DNA sequence: CCCGAAAATTCTGCATTCAAAACCTTGCAT
DNA sequence: ATGCAAGGTTTTGAATGCAGAATTTTCGGG
């Protein structure tokens, strides 16, 4: 399954700009630059072996996506998030999950349901074994699969770009195990609704699931912040802007 | 109420790039270029009195927003939409409306509710008088006000950019009057739920409202297309891509 | 020794330039 | 006349150049 593409035939060499856009987004999402850090144009030009023009075009797009902040005459920085900012993002994602759930039920094939059920079982295994990295990877894959099953490229693209920002937070490894248990139960209900193709129900389940995930992530981040106020986990700004 | 901005102090002269981005978006949304038309870089540079660099940066952003399509080595075109593409957009907008409704109920002030009620009454007046332009303007303002009342800049920004694409369709003045009556009733229910701050209900009402609007718009466009297959109302591509 | 101002450097934003690709025209052969 | 190909023109995508703003460094006074 592809996501985010509008054109059916799009396997061309991809313009330099587009290539850089993807690579730069990954670079930032993967956390190679600290939050709030100035983005070193010249250095990145060297790293990606391009001139400033395509790099700057990519930065403009990333700014529109919300990953990066553009300060007039002062260059680009990695966007910093307040807790409120993170909640705002999750709220939008929850809305997208809501539609995704409804639509997926009407459009998904039996095979894709089966595939998602398999992912769910694998995730359950990882949960029992407390293999958190794998657990989160599968978790992410399930959500992505449901969104893609909605068969709506606009939805997939928006979902992906909102998620890129969230993924940068790297909350993955440390949620309370209590939350993990709740999340497993929510996922079971989600899979069940999907199996029954109960769209209205699934939409609401996914919406609520995201809301709770948001609360858990925010709680975790706040904890991290008070525990290590000036540490490298400084994803959150202390005050408002 | 501001929309789409992240920074509280943002009244700076606005970089040239940002200025051009807004102006070019308006230019396209207002329909100065036909769907599928090549976007004449040189001409627009002259019109906006800038060089190609900031203009091209703006085009990249508009492409990410979905208003414009970038063909490798063949420049930018105004994006053409299939009916499916339009439905996809409306589905995303409906999801955003769903969250907006829920959140608005928890965050809106009494004064803002009163303001929206006034807009609603004005719209009702326009409806009775069959002043369609004013009716649609107020309609749009009500939706915008509810979204803004959600107090979520990320949501407002996404809503605005999805709506830009829809607004280009210019279906406004041409929906069936039967649909207008239904829409009025839906709006009454929406206002009522908002007044009672019934978030769950409002979210679902707004979601369904958008779905129906989508059907009405698609019906209108399809009609236009069969009526005047090669006319200037060629917003839709005849076949799939 | 520290603070503040001024010069030097760096960086940003935009214009311009350049190579390559697409397109249009024209001329040729059938 | 029509189809095709070669040459020229336009347009695109990316690199480079340049003026102005921001940052850093240096230096003088307290």
Coordinates of C-alpha atoms (C1' of nucleotides) in Angstrom, one line a residue:
Chain A
X1 CA 0.0 0.0 0.0
X2 CA 1.2 3.4 -0.9
X3 CA 0.4 6.5 1.0
X4 CA 0.3 10.1 0.2
X5 CA 0.7 9.9 -3.5
X6 CA -1.8 11.4 -5.9
X7 CA -0.5 10.1 -9.2
X8 CA -0.7 6.4 -10.1
X9 CA 2.5 6.5 -12.1
X10 CA 5.0 8.2 -9.9
X11 CA 8.0 6.1 -9.9
X12 CA 10.1 8.6 -11.8
X13 CA 13.5 9.7 -10.6
X14 CA 11.7 12.3 -8.5
X15 CA 12.9 15.8 -8.8
X16 CA 15.8 16.7 -6.6
X17 CA 13.5 18.9 -4.5
X18 CA 11.2 16.1 -3.7
X19 CA 14.1 13.8 -2.9
X20 CA 15.6 16.3 -0.5
X21 CA 12.2 16.9 1.0
X22 CA 11.8 13.3 2.0
X23 CA 15.3 12.9 3.2
X24 CA 15.3 16.1 5.2
X25 CA 11.9 15.2 6.8
X26 CA 13.3 11.8 7.9
X27 CA 16.5 13.4 9.1
X28 CA 14.5 15.7 11.4
X29 CA 11.9 13.1 12.4
X30 CA 14.7 10.7 13.4
X31 CA 15.9 13.3 15.8
X32 CA 19.3 14.1 14.4
X33 CA 18.7 17.8 15.3
X34 CA 17.6 18.8 18.8
X35 CA 14.3 20.6 19.3
X36 CA 14.6 24.3 18.7
X37 CA 18.0 24.0 17.1
X38 CA 18.9 26.2 14.2
X39 CA 18.9 24.2 11.0
X40 CA 22.3 24.6 9.4
X41 CA 21.7 25.2 5.7
X42 CA 25.2 25.0 4.6
X43 CA 26.0 21.8 6.5
X44 CA 22.9 20.1 5.2
X45 CA 23.7 21.2 1.7
X46 CA 27.0 19.4 2.1
X47 CA 25.4 16.4 3.6
X48 CA 22.8 16.0 0.9
X49 CA 25.1 17.3 -1.8
X50 CA 22.8 19.9 -3.2
X51 CA 22.8 23.6 -3.4
X52 CA 20.7 25.8 -1.1
X53 CA 17.9 26.3 -3.5
X54 CA 16.2 22.9 -3.4
X55 CA 17.0 22.6 0.3
X56 CA 15.3 25.9 1.1
X57 CA 12.3 24.8 -1.0
X58 CA 12.1 21.7 1.2
X59 CA 12.3 23.8 4.3
X60 CA 9.4 25.9 3.2
X61 CA 7.3 22.7 2.8
X62 CA 8.3 21.3 6.1
X63 CA 7.4 24.6 7.7
X64 CA 3.9 24.3 6.1
X65 CA 3.7 20.8 7.6
X66 CA 4.6 22.2 11.0
X67 CA 7.9 20.3 11.5
X68 CA 10.0 23.4 11.2
X69 CA 9.6 27.0 12.1
X70 CA 10.7 29.9 9.9
X71 CA 12.0 33.0 11.6
X72 CA 12.3 36.0 9.3
X73 CA 15.9 36.7 8.6
X74 CA 16.9 34.2 11.2
X75 CA 16.5 31.0 9.4
X76 CA 14.8 27.8 10.1
X77 CA 14.6 26.0 13.4
X78 CA 13.3 22.6 14.4
X79 CA 9.8 23.3 15.8
X80 CA 9.5 23.2 19.6
X81 CA 6.2 22.1 21.1
X82 CA 4.4 23.1 24.1
X83 CA 2.1 20.5 25.7
X84 CA -0.8 22.5 24.2
X85 CA 0.8 22.2 20.8
X86 CA 1.1 18.4 21.1
X87 CA -2.6 18.2 22.2
X88 CA -3.6 20.2 19.2
X89 CA -1.8 17.8 16.9
X90 CA -3.4 14.8 18.6
X91 CA -6.8 16.3 18.3
X92 CA -6.4 16.6 14.5
X93 CA -5.0 13.1 14.3
X94 CA -8.0 11.8 16.3
X95 CA -10.3 13.5 13.8
X96 CA -8.5 11.8 11.0
X97 CA -8.7 8.5 12.8
X98 CA -12.4 8.9 13.2
X99 CA -13.0 9.2 9.5
X100 CA -10.5 6.5 8.8
X101 CA -12.4 4.1 11.0
X102 CA -15.7 4.8 9.4
X103 CA -14.4 4.6 5.8
X104 CA -12.2 1.6 6.3
X105 CA -15.2 -0.5 7.3
X106 CA -17.0 0.3 4.1
X107 CA -14.0 -0.1 1.8
X108 CA -11.6 -2.6 3.3
X109 CA -11.2 -6.1 1.7
X110 CA -11.5 -9.3 3.7
X111 CA -7.8 -10.0 3.0
X112 CA -6.7 -6.7 4.4
X113 CA -8.8 -7.3 7.5
X114 CA -7.1 -10.6 7.9
X115 CA -3.7 -8.9 7.5
X116 CA -4.6 -6.4 10.2
X117 CA -5.7 -9.2 12.5
X118 CA -2.3 -10.8 12.1
X119 CA -0.6 -7.5 12.9
X120 CA -2.8 -7.3 16.0
X121 CA -1.8 -10.8 17.1
X122 CA 1.8 -10.0 16.6
X123 CA 1.4 -6.9 18.6
X124 CA -0.2 -8.8 21.4
X125 CA 2.7 -11.2 21.5
X126 CA 5.1 -8.3 21.7
X127 CA 3.0 -6.9 24.5
X128 CA 3.1 -10.1 26.5
X129 CA 6.9 -10.3 26.0
X130 CA 7.3 -6.6 26.8
X131 CA 9.1 -6.0 23.6
X132 CA 8.2 -2.4 23.5
X133 CA 10.0 -1.3 20.3
X134 CA 8.4 -4.0 18.3
X135 CA 5.1 -3.3 20.1
X136 CA 5.1 0.3 19.0
X137 CA 6.2 -0.5 15.5
X138 CA 3.3 -2.9 15.0
X139 CA 0.9 -0.4 16.7
X140 CA 1.9 2.2 14.2
X141 CA 1.5 -0.3 11.4
X142 CA -2.0 -1.2 12.4
X143 CA -3.1 2.5 12.5
X144 CA -1.4 3.1 9.2
X145 CA -3.1 0.1 7.7
X146 CA -6.5 1.2 8.8
X147 CA -6.0 4.7 7.5
X148 CA -4.8 3.3 4.2
X149 CA -7.8 1.0 4.1
X150 CA -10.0 4.0 4.0
X151 CA -8.8 4.3 0.4
X152 CA -8.4 8.1 0.6
X153 CA -5.0 9.4 -0.4
X154 CA -5.7 12.9 1.0
X155 CA -6.4 11.3 4.3
X156 CA -3.3 9.2 4.2
X157 CA -1.2 12.2 3.3
X158 CA -2.5 14.3 6.1
X159 CA -2.3 11.5 8.6
X160 CA 1.3 10.9 7.6
X161 CA 2.4 14.5 7.9
X162 CA 0.7 15.0 11.3
X163 CA 2.3 11.7 12.5
X164 CA 5.7 12.8 11.4
X165 CA 5.6 15.6 13.9
X166 CA 4.5 13.3 16.7
X167 CA 7.0 10.6 15.9
X168 CA 9.8 13.1 16.5
X169 CA 8.8 13.1 20.1
X170 CA 10.1 9.5 20.6
X171 CA 7.8 8.9 23.4
X172 CA 7.6 5.3 22.3
X173 CA 9.8 3.5 24.7
X174 CA 8.5 4.7 28.0
X175 CA 4.8 4.7 28.6
X176 CA 3.4 3.4 31.8
X177 CA 2.7 -0.3 31.5
X178 CA -0.8 0.3 32.9
X179 CA -1.4 2.4 29.8
X180 CA -0.2 -0.4 27.6
X181 CA -2.8 -2.8 29.0
X182 CA -5.5 -0.3 28.4
X183 CA -4.3 0.3 24.9
X184 CA -4.3 -3.4 24.2
X185 CA -7.9 -3.6 25.2
X186 CA -8.8 -0.6 23.1
X187 CA -7.1 -2.2 20.1
X188 CA -9.0 -5.4 20.7
X189 CA -12.3 -3.5 20.5
X190 CA -11.0 -1.7 17.4
X191 CA -10.2 -5.0 15.6
X192 CA -13.5 -6.4 16.6
X193 CA -15.4 -3.5 15.2
X194 CA -13.4 -3.7 12.0
X195 CA -14.1 -7.4 11.7
X196 CA -17.8 -6.6 12.0
X197 CA -17.4 -3.7 9.7
X198 CA -19.2 -1.5 12.3
X199 CA -18.0 1.8 10.9
X200 CA -19.7 4.2 13.2
X201 CA -18.5 2.3 16.2
X202 CA -15.0 2.0 14.8
X203 CA -14.7 5.7 14.1
X204 CA -15.6 6.5 17.7
X205 CA -13.4 3.8 19.1
X206 CA -10.4 5.1 17.2
X207 CA -11.2 8.7 18.2
X208 CA -11.3 7.9 21.9
X209 CA -8.2 5.7 21.6
X210 CA -6.2 8.7 20.3
X211 CA -7.5 10.9 23.0
X212 CA -6.3 8.6 25.6
X213 CA -3.0 8.1 23.8
X214 CA -2.6 11.8 23.9
X215 CA -3.2 12.0 27.6
X216 CA -0.7 9.2 28.2
X217 CA 2.0 10.8 26.0
X218 CA 1.5 14.2 27.6
X219 CA 1.7 12.7 31.1
X220 CA 4.9 11.0 30.2
X221 CA 6.4 14.1 28.7
X222 CA 5.5 16.2 31.6
X223 CA 7.0 13.7 33.9
X224 CA 10.2 13.6 31.9
X225 CA 10.3 17.3 32.0
X226 CA 10.0 17.7 35.7
X227 CA 12.5 14.9 36.3
X228 CA 15.1 16.3 34.0
X229 CA 14.3 19.9 33.4
X230 CA 17.3 20.7 31.3
X231 CA 18.1 17.4 29.8
X232 CA 18.2 16.3 26.2
X233 CA 14.6 15.2 26.5
X234 CA 13.7 18.9 26.2
X235 CA 11.0 18.4 23.6
X236 CA 8.7 20.7 25.4
X237 CA 9.1 24.4 25.9
X238 CA 8.7 25.3 29.5
X239 CA 6.5 28.4 29.0
X240 CA 4.2 29.5 26.4
X241 CA 5.8 31.3 23.4
Chain B
X1 CA -10.2 35.5 15.7
X2 CA -7.0 34.6 13.9
X3 CA -6.6 31.3 12.1
X4 CA -3.6 29.3 11.1
X5 CA -1.0 31.2 13.0
X6 CA 1.3 29.5 15.4
X7 CA 3.1 32.5 16.9
X8 CA 1.3 35.1 19.0
X9 CA 3.5 37.9 17.7
X10 CA 3.5 37.5 14.0
X11 CA 2.7 40.9 12.6
X12 CA 6.1 41.3 11.0
X13 CA 6.5 42.5 7.4
X14 CA 6.2 38.8 6.5
X15 CA 8.8 37.4 4.2
X16 CA 8.4 37.9 0.6
X17 CA 7.9 34.2 0.2
X18 CA 5.0 34.1 2.6
X19 CA 3.4 37.1 1.0
X20 CA 3.6 35.5 -2.4
X21 CA 2.3 32.2 -1.0
X22 CA -0.9 33.8 0.2
X23 CA -1.4 35.9 -2.9
X24 CA -0.8 33.0 -5.3
X25 CA -3.1 30.8 -3.3
X26 CA -5.9 33.4 -3.5
X27 CA -5.2 33.9 -7.2
X28 CA -5.7 30.2 -7.9
X29 CA -8.6 29.8 -5.5
X30 CA -10.4 32.7 -7.1
X31 CA -10.3 30.8 -10.3
X32 CA -8.1 33.1 -12.4
X33 CA -6.5 30.1 -13.9
X34 CA -8.5 27.2 -15.4
X35 CA -8.2 23.7 -13.9
X36 CA -5.4 21.8 -15.4
X37 CA -3.8 24.9 -16.9
X38 CA -0.1 25.3 -16.9
X39 CA 1.0 27.9 -14.4
X40 CA 3.0 30.5 -16.2
X41 CA 5.9 31.3 -14.0
X42 CA 7.3 34.2 -15.9
X43 CA 3.9 35.9 -16.1
X44 CA 3.2 35.5 -12.5
X45 CA 6.6 36.8 -11.6
X46 CA 5.8 39.9 -13.5
X47 CA 2.3 40.1 -11.9
X48 CA 3.6 39.8 -8.4
X49 CA 6.9 41.6 -9.1
X50 CA 9.2 39.0 -7.7
X51 CA 11.8 36.7 -9.1
X52 CA 11.2 33.1 -9.8
X53 CA 12.8 31.9 -6.6
X54 CA 10.1 32.9 -4.1
X55 CA 7.4 32.1 -6.5
X56 CA 8.7 28.6 -7.0
X57 CA 9.0 28.1 -3.2
X58 CA 5.3 29.1 -3.0
X59 CA 4.4 26.6 -5.7
X60 CA 6.1 23.8 -3.8
X61 CA 4.0 24.6 -0.7
X62 CA 0.8 24.8 -2.8
X63 CA 1.6 21.5 -4.3
X64 CA 2.0 20.0 -0.8
X65 CA -1.4 21.5 0.1
X66 CA -2.9 19.9 -3.0
X67 CA -3.9 23.0 -4.9
X68 CA -1.3 22.5 -7.5
X69 CA 0.4 19.6 -9.2
X70 CA 4.1 19.4 -10.0
X71 CA 5.1 17.5 -13.2
X72 CA 8.8 16.8 -13.3
X73 CA 10.5 19.0 -16.0
X74 CA 7.0 20.1 -17.1
X75 CA 6.2 22.7 -14.5
X76 CA 3.2 23.3 -12.3
X77 CA -0.4 23.0 -13.2
X78 CA -3.6 23.8 -11.4
X79 CA -4.7 20.6 -9.9
X80 CA -7.7 18.9 -11.6
X81 CA -10.1 16.9 -9.5
X82 CA -12.0 13.7 -10.2
X83 CA -15.2 13.3 -8.4
X84 CA -13.4 10.8 -6.2
X85 CA -10.7 13.4 -5.4
X86 CA -13.4 15.8 -4.2
X87 CA -15.0 13.2 -2.1
X88 CA -11.7 12.5 -0.5
X89 CA -11.2 16.1 0.4
X90 CA -14.7 16.3 1.9
X91 CA -14.1 13.2 3.9
X92 CA -11.0 14.8 5.5
X93 CA -12.9 18.1 6.1
X94 CA -15.7 16.1 7.7
X95 CA -13.3 14.6 10.1
X96 CA -11.9 18.0 11.0
X97 CA -15.5 19.3 11.5
X98 CA -16.1 16.3 13.8
X99 CA -13.3 17.3 16.2
X100 CA -14.1 20.9 15.8
X101 CA -17.6 20.4 17.0
X102 CA -16.6 18.4 20.0
X103 CA -13.9 20.8 21.0
X104 CA -15.8 23.9 20.4
X105 CA -18.4 22.9 22.9
X106 CA -15.8 22.5 25.6
X107 CA -13.9 25.7 24.8
X108 CA -16.2 28.3 23.3
X109 CA -17.3 31.3 25.3
X110 CA -20.9 32.4 25.8
X111 CA -20.2 35.5 23.8
X112 CA -18.9 33.5 20.9
X113 CA -22.0 31.3 21.0
X114 CA -24.1 34.4 20.8
X115 CA -22.1 35.7 17.9
X116 CA -22.6 32.4 16.0
X117 CA -26.3 32.5 16.8
X118 CA -26.4 36.0 15.2
X119 CA -24.6 34.7 12.1
X120 CA -27.1 31.9 12.0
X121 CA -30.1 34.2 12.1
X122 CA -28.6 36.4 9.4
X123 CA -28.1 33.3 7.3
X124 CA -31.7 32.3 7.9
X125 CA -32.7 35.8 6.7
X126 CA -30.6 35.4 3.5
X127 CA -32.1 32.0 3.0
X128 CA -35.7 33.3 3.2
X129 CA -34.8 36.1 0.8
X130 CA -32.9 33.7 -1.5
X131 CA -29.8 35.9 -1.4
X132 CA -27.5 33.0 -2.2
X133 CA -24.2 34.8 -2.2
X134 CA -24.8 36.2 1.2
X135 CA -26.2 32.9 2.4
X136 CA -23.0 31.1 1.4
X137 CA -20.8 33.7 2.9
X138 CA -22.5 33.5 6.2
X139 CA -22.6 29.7 6.0
X140 CA -18.8 29.7 5.5
X141 CA -18.4 32.1 8.4
X142 CA -20.3 29.9 10.8
X143 CA -18.2 26.9 10.0
X144 CA -15.1 28.9 10.3
X145 CA -16.2 30.3 13.6
X146 CA -17.0 26.9 15.1
X147 CA -13.6 25.6 13.9
X148 CA -11.9 28.6 15.4
X149 CA -13.8 28.2 18.6
X150 CA -12.1 24.8 19.0
X151 CA -9.1 26.9 19.9
X152 CA -6.7 24.7 18.0
X153 CA -4.5 26.5 15.5
X154 CA -3.4 23.2 13.9
X155 CA -7.0 22.3 13.2
X156 CA -7.7 25.8 11.9
X157 CA -4.8 25.7 9.5
X158 CA -5.6 22.3 8.1
X159 CA -9.3 23.2 7.8
X160 CA -8.3 26.4 5.9
X161 CA -6.0 24.6 3.5
X162 CA -8.5 21.8 2.7
X163 CA -11.2 24.4 2.2
X164 CA -9.1 26.5 -0.2
X165 CA -9.2 23.6 -2.6
X166 CA -12.9 23.2 -2.3
X167 CA -13.6 26.8 -2.6
X168 CA -12.0 26.8 -6.0
X169 CA -14.9 24.7 -7.3
X170 CA -17.4 27.6 -7.1
X171 CA -20.4 25.4 -6.7
X172 CA -21.8 27.9 -4.2
X173 CA -24.5 29.7 -6.0
X174 CA -25.9 26.6 -7.7
X175 CA -27.0 24.0 -5.3
X176 CA -30.6 22.7 -5.5
X177 CA -32.9 24.8 -3.4
X178 CA -34.1 21.5 -1.9
X179 CA -30.6 21.0 -0.5
X180 CA -30.7 24.6 0.9
X181 CA -33.7 23.7 3.0
X182 CA -32.1 20.6 4.3
X183 CA -28.9 22.5 5.1
X184 CA -30.9 25.1 7.0
X185 CA -32.4 22.4 9.2
X186 CA -29.0 20.8 9.8
X187 CA -27.6 24.1 10.8
X188 CA -30.5 24.7 13.2
X189 CA -29.6 21.4 14.9
X190 CA -26.0 22.3 14.9
X191 CA -26.6 25.7 16.6
X192 CA -28.9 24.0 19.1
X193 CA -26.3 21.4 20.0
X194 CA -23.7 24.2 20.3
X195 CA -26.0 26.2 22.6
X196 CA -26.4 23.2 24.8
X197 CA -22.7 22.5 24.6
X198 CA -23.5 18.9 23.6
X199 CA -20.1 18.1 22.1
X200 CA -20.5 14.5 21.1
X201 CA -23.8 15.4 19.4
X202 CA -22.4 18.5 17.7
X203 CA -19.4 16.6 16.3
X204 CA -21.6 14.0 14.7
X205 CA -24.0 16.6 13.4
X206 CA -21.2 18.5 11.7
X207 CA -19.7 15.3 10.3
X208 CA -23.0 14.3 8.8
X209 CA -23.7 17.8 7.6
X210 CA -20.5 17.7 5.6
X211 CA -21.2 14.3 4.1
X212 CA -24.5 15.6 2.8
X213 CA -22.9 18.7 1.5
X214 CA -20.4 16.6 -0.3
X215 CA -23.1 14.6 -2.0
X216 CA -24.9 17.8 -3.0
X217 CA -21.8 19.3 -4.5
X218 CA -20.8 16.2 -6.3
X219 CA -24.3 15.9 -7.8
X220 CA -24.1 19.5 -9.0
X221 CA -20.7 19.0 -10.5
X222 CA -21.7 15.8 -12.3
X223 CA -24.7 17.6 -13.7
X224 CA -22.6 20.5 -14.9
X225 CA -20.2 18.1 -16.5
X226 CA -22.8 16.1 -18.5
X227 CA -24.7 19.3 -19.4
X228 CA -21.6 21.1 -20.7
X229 CA -18.9 18.5 -21.3
X230 CA -16.3 20.8 -22.8
X231 CA -17.3 24.1 -21.1
X232 CA -15.4 26.3 -18.9
X233 CA -16.9 24.5 -15.9
X234 CA -14.4 21.7 -16.5
X235 CA -13.4 21.3 -12.9
X236 CA -13.7 17.6 -13.1
X237 CA -11.6 15.3 -15.2
X238 CA -13.8 13.1 -17.3
X239 CA -11.9 9.8 -16.7
X240 CA -9.6 8.6 -14.0
X241 CA -6.0 9.6 -14.1
Chain C
dC1 C1' 37.7 41.7 35.3
dC2 C1' 33.3 42.9 33.3
dC3 C1' 30.3 45.4 30.3
dG4 C1' 29.1 47.6 26.1
dA5 C1' 30.0 49.4 21.4
dA6 C1' 31.9 48.8 16.9
dA7 C1' 33.9 46.1 13.3
dA8 C1' 34.3 41.7 11.0
dT9 C1' 32.2 37.6 9.8
dT10 C1' 28.5 34.7 8.8
dC11 C1' 24.0 33.7 7.3
dT12 C1' 19.7 34.7 5.3
dG13 C1' 16.6 36.0 1.4
dC14 C1' 16.2 36.9 -3.1
dA15 C1' 17.8 37.8 -7.9
dT16 C1' 20.3 36.1 -11.5
dT17 C1' 22.6 32.8 -14.3
dC18 C1' 23.3 28.3 -16.6
dA19 C1' 22.6 23.7 -18.3
dA20 C1' 19.3 20.5 -19.7
dA21 C1' 14.8 19.2 -20.9
dA22 C1' 10.5 20.1 -23.3
dC23 C1' 8.1 22.6 -26.9
dC24 C1' 7.4 24.6 -31.2
dT25 C1' 8.6 25.6 -35.9
dT26 C1' 10.2 24.7 -40.1
dG27 C1' 11.9 21.9 -43.8
dC28 C1' 12.3 17.6 -46.0
dA29 C1' 10.8 13.2 -48.0
dT30 C1' 7.2 10.4 -49.2
Chain D
dA1 C1' -0.8 17.2 -48.6
dT2 C1' 1.0 14.5 -44.7
dG3 C1' 4.2 12.5 -41.6
dC4 C1' 8.6 12.9 -39.6
dA5 C1' 12.8 14.8 -38.2
dA6 C1' 16.2 18.4 -37.2
dG7 C1' 17.0 22.9 -35.4
dG8 C1' 15.9 26.7 -32.7
dT9 C1' 13.3 28.7 -28.9
dT10 C1' 11.2 28.6 -24.5
dT11 C1' 10.8 26.8 -20.0
dT12 C1' 12.3 24.3 -16.2
dG13 C1' 15.3 22.9 -12.3
dA14 C1' 19.2 23.9 -9.8
dA15 C1' 23.6 26.6 -8.8
dT16 C1' 25.7 30.8 -7.9
dG17 C1' 26.0 35.8 -6.8
dC18 C1' 24.9 39.7 -4.0
dA19 C1' 22.9 43.0 -0.7
dG20 C1' 21.3 43.4 3.9
dA21 C1' 20.3 41.5 8.4
dA22 C1' 22.1 39.0 12.3
dT23 C1' 25.6 37.1 14.9
dT24 C1' 30.1 36.9 16.6
dT25 C1' 34.4 38.8 17.8
dT26 C1' 37.3 42.4 19.2
dC27 C1' 38.5 46.2 21.6
dG28 C1' 38.1 50.2 24.8
dG29 C1' 36.3 52.2 29.1
dG30 C1' 34.8 51.6 33.6

